[in-house]
């Protein structure tokens, strides 16, 4: 039974996972490489909880309770008694493998490990661990407090019991799950990324303006954001990274990044986070 949740990496995704877990009453311990990053993550969560208070969706006591459920540490060894550890570190195979190797030694034998990777093969991350059967993908969506879905990814080695526990955990924090195989893009990104790449190709080939491409999908298909706005929101670098992994795996032009996307990433146009992507956010 899961009572204590570890979250590695307190960027946007990790902070969201920590928040929704703490809101559901779990005891959460967050880990990152510096106190500064940990404090920034907690400040971000506090800001969202304050907004919920402003909207009358939460009271001060509720906020205090959620924040009291979250402890922070820079030491991976402090996660030794967690029942599940969800890794949301940077999308880099070597870094993630290093984290899991250390956790494998530090954490109790029954603990389940989960990765929030959007694109790296989940089985590859587990391959050198003692507990490769207790390893699963739990892929959340941004913004985590809002998006209802979690993809639960089964590797060749994931034990049925581990899969079930991870799925039940995701449901216990208010998410709906879908089961996915350990293939690039799982379910969502395998559909979403080619769609975003096609929208960028339309823009690159001047078939329509960026505003018209976005409005067409918002007004014509009821999407909350058009594809170019969504690419800015996800990050052009993240979109390119996922596309390259999918292209490497399948060698299918469907997943080939348009030259414009690569040029923009190389020039530092990363989307909302850098102040400029397909749109200008600097103001
Ligand atoms: N964190 C937490 N809550 C947020 C938030 C954030 N970053 N941004 C918005 N919200 C909340 C707001 O507080 C608001 O909450 P209430 O309903 O309680 O008032 C609610 O979301 C709606 O927000 P807004 O009214 O400000 O704005 P909106 O209606 O335009 O919604 C949106 C914003 C939820 C981001 C919406 O535009 C949307 O759903 N966009 C699509 C997002 C999407 O597709 N995400 C998946 C990306 S793919 C991915 O994550 C996976 C990957 O591997 C790449």
PDB file of C-alpha atoms and ligand atoms in Angstrom, residues 12-13 19 48 51-52 55 57 91 116-119 139-147 151 186 188-189 192-193 196 223-225 229-230 233-234 238-239 242 272, ligand 1:
ATOM      1  CA  UNK A  12       7.017  22.023 -13.791  1.00  0.00           C
ATOM      2  CA  UNK A  13       6.083  18.333 -14.009  1.00  0.00           C
ATOM      3  CA  UNK A  19       1.159  18.955  -5.507  1.00  0.00           C
ATOM      4  CA  UNK A  48      -1.166  27.826  -7.272  1.00  0.00           C
ATOM      5  CA  UNK A  51      -4.892  31.133  -6.514  1.00  0.00           C
ATOM      6  CA  UNK A  52      -7.231  28.303  -5.484  1.00  0.00           C
ATOM      7  CA  UNK A  55     -11.186  31.415  -6.256  1.00  0.00           C
ATOM      8  CA  UNK A  57     -11.790  26.429  -4.061  1.00  0.00           C
ATOM      9  CA  UNK A  91      14.973  14.092 -20.160  1.00  0.00           C
ATOM     10  CA  UNK A 116       7.525  10.423 -15.982  1.00  0.00           C
ATOM     11  CA  UNK A 117       9.595  10.300 -19.171  1.00  0.00           C
ATOM     12  CA  UNK A 118       7.664  11.350 -22.248  1.00  0.00           C
ATOM     13  CA  UNK A 119       9.975   9.758 -24.764  1.00  0.00           C
ATOM     14  CA  UNK A 139       3.395   9.776 -17.771  1.00  0.00           C
ATOM     15  CA  UNK A 140       1.602  12.929 -16.600  1.00  0.00           C
ATOM     16  CA  UNK A 141       0.519  15.901 -18.729  1.00  0.00           C
ATOM     17  CA  UNK A 142       1.169  19.590 -18.345  1.00  0.00           C
ATOM     18  CA  UNK A 143      -0.277  21.352 -16.371  1.00  0.00           C
ATOM     19  CA  UNK A 144      -0.420  18.351 -14.048  1.00  0.00           C
ATOM     20  CA  UNK A 145      -3.020  19.780 -11.624  1.00  0.00           C
ATOM     21  CA  UNK A 146      -5.397  20.352 -14.559  1.00  0.00           C
ATOM     22  CA  UNK A 147      -4.837  17.513 -17.038  1.00  0.00           C
ATOM     23  CA  UNK A 151      -0.424   6.964 -19.145  1.00  0.00           C
ATOM     24  CA  UNK A 186       3.188   5.862 -25.807  1.00  0.00           C
ATOM     25  CA  UNK A 188      -0.671  10.521 -26.619  1.00  0.00           C
ATOM     26  CA  UNK A 189       2.635  11.747 -28.019  1.00  0.00           C
ATOM     27  CA  UNK A 192       0.210  14.528 -30.794  1.00  0.00           C
ATOM     28  CA  UNK A 193       3.776  15.024 -32.016  1.00  0.00           C
ATOM     29  CA  UNK A 196       2.301  19.413 -34.116  1.00  0.00           C
ATOM     30  CA  UNK A 223      -9.051  22.118 -29.059  1.00  0.00           C
ATOM     31  CA  UNK A 224      -8.214  24.307 -26.028  1.00  0.00           C
ATOM     32  CA  UNK A 225      -5.078  25.583 -27.790  1.00  0.00           C
ATOM     33  CA  UNK A 229       0.441  27.787 -29.212  1.00  0.00           C
ATOM     34  CA  UNK A 230       0.576  24.264 -27.785  1.00  0.00           C
ATOM     35  CA  UNK A 233       3.497  25.740 -24.246  1.00  0.00           C
ATOM     36  CA  UNK A 234       5.196  22.303 -24.361  1.00  0.00           C
ATOM     37  CA  UNK A 238      10.920  19.255 -25.882  1.00  0.00           C
ATOM     38  CA  UNK A 239       8.837  18.792 -29.038  1.00  0.00           C
ATOM     39  CA  UNK A 242      10.517  13.738 -28.685  1.00  0.00           C
ATOM     40  CA  UNK A 272       6.794  30.342 -23.628  1.00  0.00           C
TER      41      UNK A 272
HETATM   42  N1  LIG B   1      -0.891  24.958 -13.386  1.00  0.00           N
HETATM   43  C1  LIG B   1      -1.994  24.696 -12.670  1.00  0.00           C
HETATM   44  N2  LIG B   1      -3.234  25.104 -13.029  1.00  0.00           N
HETATM   45  C2  LIG B   1      -3.344  25.807 -14.165  1.00  0.00           C
HETATM   46  C3  LIG B   1      -2.232  26.122 -14.966  1.00  0.00           C
HETATM   47  C4  LIG B   1      -0.961  25.678 -14.535  1.00  0.00           C
HETATM   48  N3  LIG B   1       0.159  25.907 -15.230  1.00  0.00           N
HETATM   49  N4  LIG B   1      -2.665  26.820 -16.050  1.00  0.00           N
HETATM   50  C5  LIG B   1      -3.988  26.933 -15.921  1.00  0.00           C
HETATM   51  N5  LIG B   1      -4.401  26.332 -14.791  1.00  0.00           N
HETATM   52  C6  LIG B   1      -5.772  26.204 -14.295  1.00  0.00           C
HETATM   53  C7  LIG B   1      -6.354  27.561 -13.984  1.00  0.00           C
HETATM   54  O1  LIG B   1      -6.028  27.975 -12.670  1.00  0.00           O
HETATM   55  C8  LIG B   1      -7.845  27.303 -14.155  1.00  0.00           C
HETATM   56  O2  LIG B   1      -8.322  26.637 -12.982  1.00  0.00           O
HETATM   57  P1  LIG B   1      -9.861  26.778 -12.506  1.00  0.00           P
HETATM   58  O3  LIG B   1     -10.697  26.084 -13.534  1.00  0.00           O
HETATM   59  O4  LIG B   1      -9.838  26.103 -11.181  1.00  0.00           O
HETATM   60  O5  LIG B   1     -10.146  28.244 -12.424  1.00  0.00           O
HETATM   61  C9  LIG B   1      -7.898  26.291 -15.312  1.00  0.00           C
HETATM   62  O6  LIG B   1      -6.582  25.684 -15.348  1.00  0.00           O
HETATM   63  C10 LIG B   1      -8.173  26.965 -16.629  1.00  0.00           C
HETATM   64  O7  LIG B   1      -7.175  27.947 -16.824  1.00  0.00           O
HETATM   65  P2  LIG B   1      -7.394  29.349 -17.530  1.00  0.00           P
HETATM   66  O8  LIG B   1      -8.831  29.750 -17.402  1.00  0.00           O
HETATM   67  O9  LIG B   1      -6.353  30.294 -17.051  1.00  0.00           O
HETATM   68  O10 LIG B   1      -6.985  29.104 -19.024  1.00  0.00           O
HETATM   69  P3  LIG B   1      -7.563  28.100 -20.073  1.00  0.00           P
HETATM   70  O11 LIG B   1      -8.998  27.827 -19.889  1.00  0.00           O
HETATM   71  O12 LIG B   1      -7.068  28.639 -21.347  1.00  0.00           O
HETATM   72  O13 LIG B   1      -6.773  26.738 -19.764  1.00  0.00           O
HETATM   73  C11 LIG B   1      -5.039  25.208 -20.114  1.00  0.00           C
HETATM   74  C12 LIG B   1      -5.392  26.648 -19.740  1.00  0.00           C
HETATM   75  C13 LIG B   1      -5.555  24.275 -19.032  1.00  0.00           C
HETATM   76  C14 LIG B   1      -3.517  25.148 -20.154  1.00  0.00           C
HETATM   77  C15 LIG B   1      -5.700  24.879 -21.496  1.00  0.00           C
HETATM   78  O14 LIG B   1      -5.350  25.848 -22.428  1.00  0.00           O
HETATM   79  C16 LIG B   1      -5.320  23.520 -22.015  1.00  0.00           C
HETATM   80  O15 LIG B   1      -5.851  22.505 -21.607  1.00  0.00           O
HETATM   81  N6  LIG B   1      -4.363  23.502 -22.976  1.00  0.00           N
HETATM   82  C17 LIG B   1      -3.855  22.262 -23.563  1.00  0.00           C
HETATM   83  C18 LIG B   1      -2.814  21.686 -22.670  1.00  0.00           C
HETATM   84  C19 LIG B   1      -2.283  20.403 -23.180  1.00  0.00           C
HETATM   85  O16 LIG B   1      -2.603  19.926 -24.261  1.00  0.00           O
HETATM   86  N7  LIG B   1      -1.411  19.803 -22.377  1.00  0.00           N
HETATM   87  C20 LIG B   1      -0.731  18.575 -22.756  1.00  0.00           C
HETATM   88  C21 LIG B   1       0.566  18.911 -23.373  1.00  0.00           C
HETATM   89  S1  LIG B   1       1.419  17.469 -23.866  1.00  0.00           S
HETATM   90  C22 LIG B   1       2.207  16.948 -22.484  1.00  0.00           C
HETATM   91  O17 LIG B   1       2.176  17.519 -21.441  1.00  0.00           O
HETATM   92  C23 LIG B   1       2.938  15.677 -22.599  1.00  0.00           C
HETATM   93  C24 LIG B   1       4.237  15.649 -23.219  1.00  0.00           C
HETATM   94  O18 LIG B   1       4.897  14.637 -23.017  1.00  0.00           O
HETATM   95  C25 LIG B   1       4.745  16.660 -24.133  1.00  0.00           C
END
